[in-house]
Amino acid sequence: MQRSCAPVENPMSQSVDVREAAARWFSRNQAPALSPAEQQAFAAWLAASADHRAEYAALERVWQAAAAIDPDRLRRLAVDESTCPTPPLSPPLSPPPSRRASPGWRPALLGLCAALAIGIGWIGWQHDAAVATNGEYQTAPGERRTLTLDDGSRIELNTRSRLEIHYSAGTRRVTLREGEAMFEVSHDAARPFVVDAGMGTVTVTGTRFDVRRDTSGVDVSVESGSVNVRGSAKDGMKGNASRTPDTRLSAGLGARIASDGTVTGAASIDVPGVLAWREGKLVFNDAPLSAVAAEVSRYRQQPVRVADAATGSLRVSSVFSADDTSGLLAALPQMLPVGVRNLPDGSTEIFSH
């Protein structure tokens, strides 16, 4: 029996949060085709504000990332599609006389509509109005930050990240000490842009790419353009850094620099999933719970741990809001045979039942 949804406000009403309105319109657009009146109202809503268009585009990117998750796994997480409100219009329209069946994966993704409508993640953004000068920049847990450089390049810093900017007349160099950053580099063939991540470097003249550094290595992902990745592998005899061949990555490819400075070959990556953090989303596709706990810890003041290896090996496929990690932890017992408890030291432990 289909559950009924409580009435929701007109998305055109100024009293409705733009983000929620975008989520409602997005949900409606995944259902049967819009009527002519609905199409006109949707077009008017998009045309009314650049903010409307930006919010809707953000949902499309998160949707694309979620689509990479295995449908069977996602379907098990889904709520009934009818729990996702669709946007009524003014004047109200009668429901379509019939609803064509959605593809099997669609109800599962629509089951995420409530999560998508809640804080797409700009709460944690800090936009620096001034041009970033040479020096160190960092983000606190849960914070994300945008830096604009004097050549027009932009850096988006993810949570718990730290980097140093070194610009001069002949060089453009950024040292990523820890964490993750998305780089949008203005083209300048005379001054290549170099990201030094300790275990290796990434060199470009103009492109969009993501670099993530942790204790085990560095991940490089390219959204557009191309980059050259070079590891800082040591000479086994002398212990000196050896010159390794560059690995060239084009759009849609990624590579990993291991802690010893060796570089894996180029491989296709899920770019929307990698970059979902920019929309305030954590996307997990068949990820071990231990990896989920480690990632969630980056967004919290106190760490999240798994009680044992068996618990850590449980698999997770879902999309969560990075700005509501408490909600993520509360949802885990609904998805897996686990419990969550706070420990005296302030940390959080996930344990198996």
PDB file of C-alpha atoms in Angstrom, residues 43 206 245 266 325 337:
ATOM      1  CA  ALA A  43      11.833  26.565 -16.249  1.00  0.00           C
ATOM      2  CA  GLY A 206      46.336  24.468 -16.682  1.00  0.00           C
ATOM      3  CA  PRO A 245      59.468   8.536 -15.309  1.00  0.00           C
ATOM      4  CA  ALA A 266      46.996   5.322 -14.836  1.00  0.00           C
ATOM      5  CA  THR A 325      28.338  12.776  10.550  1.00  0.00           C
ATOM      6  CA  PRO A 337      24.411  -5.517  12.234  1.00  0.00           C
TER       7      PRO A 337
END
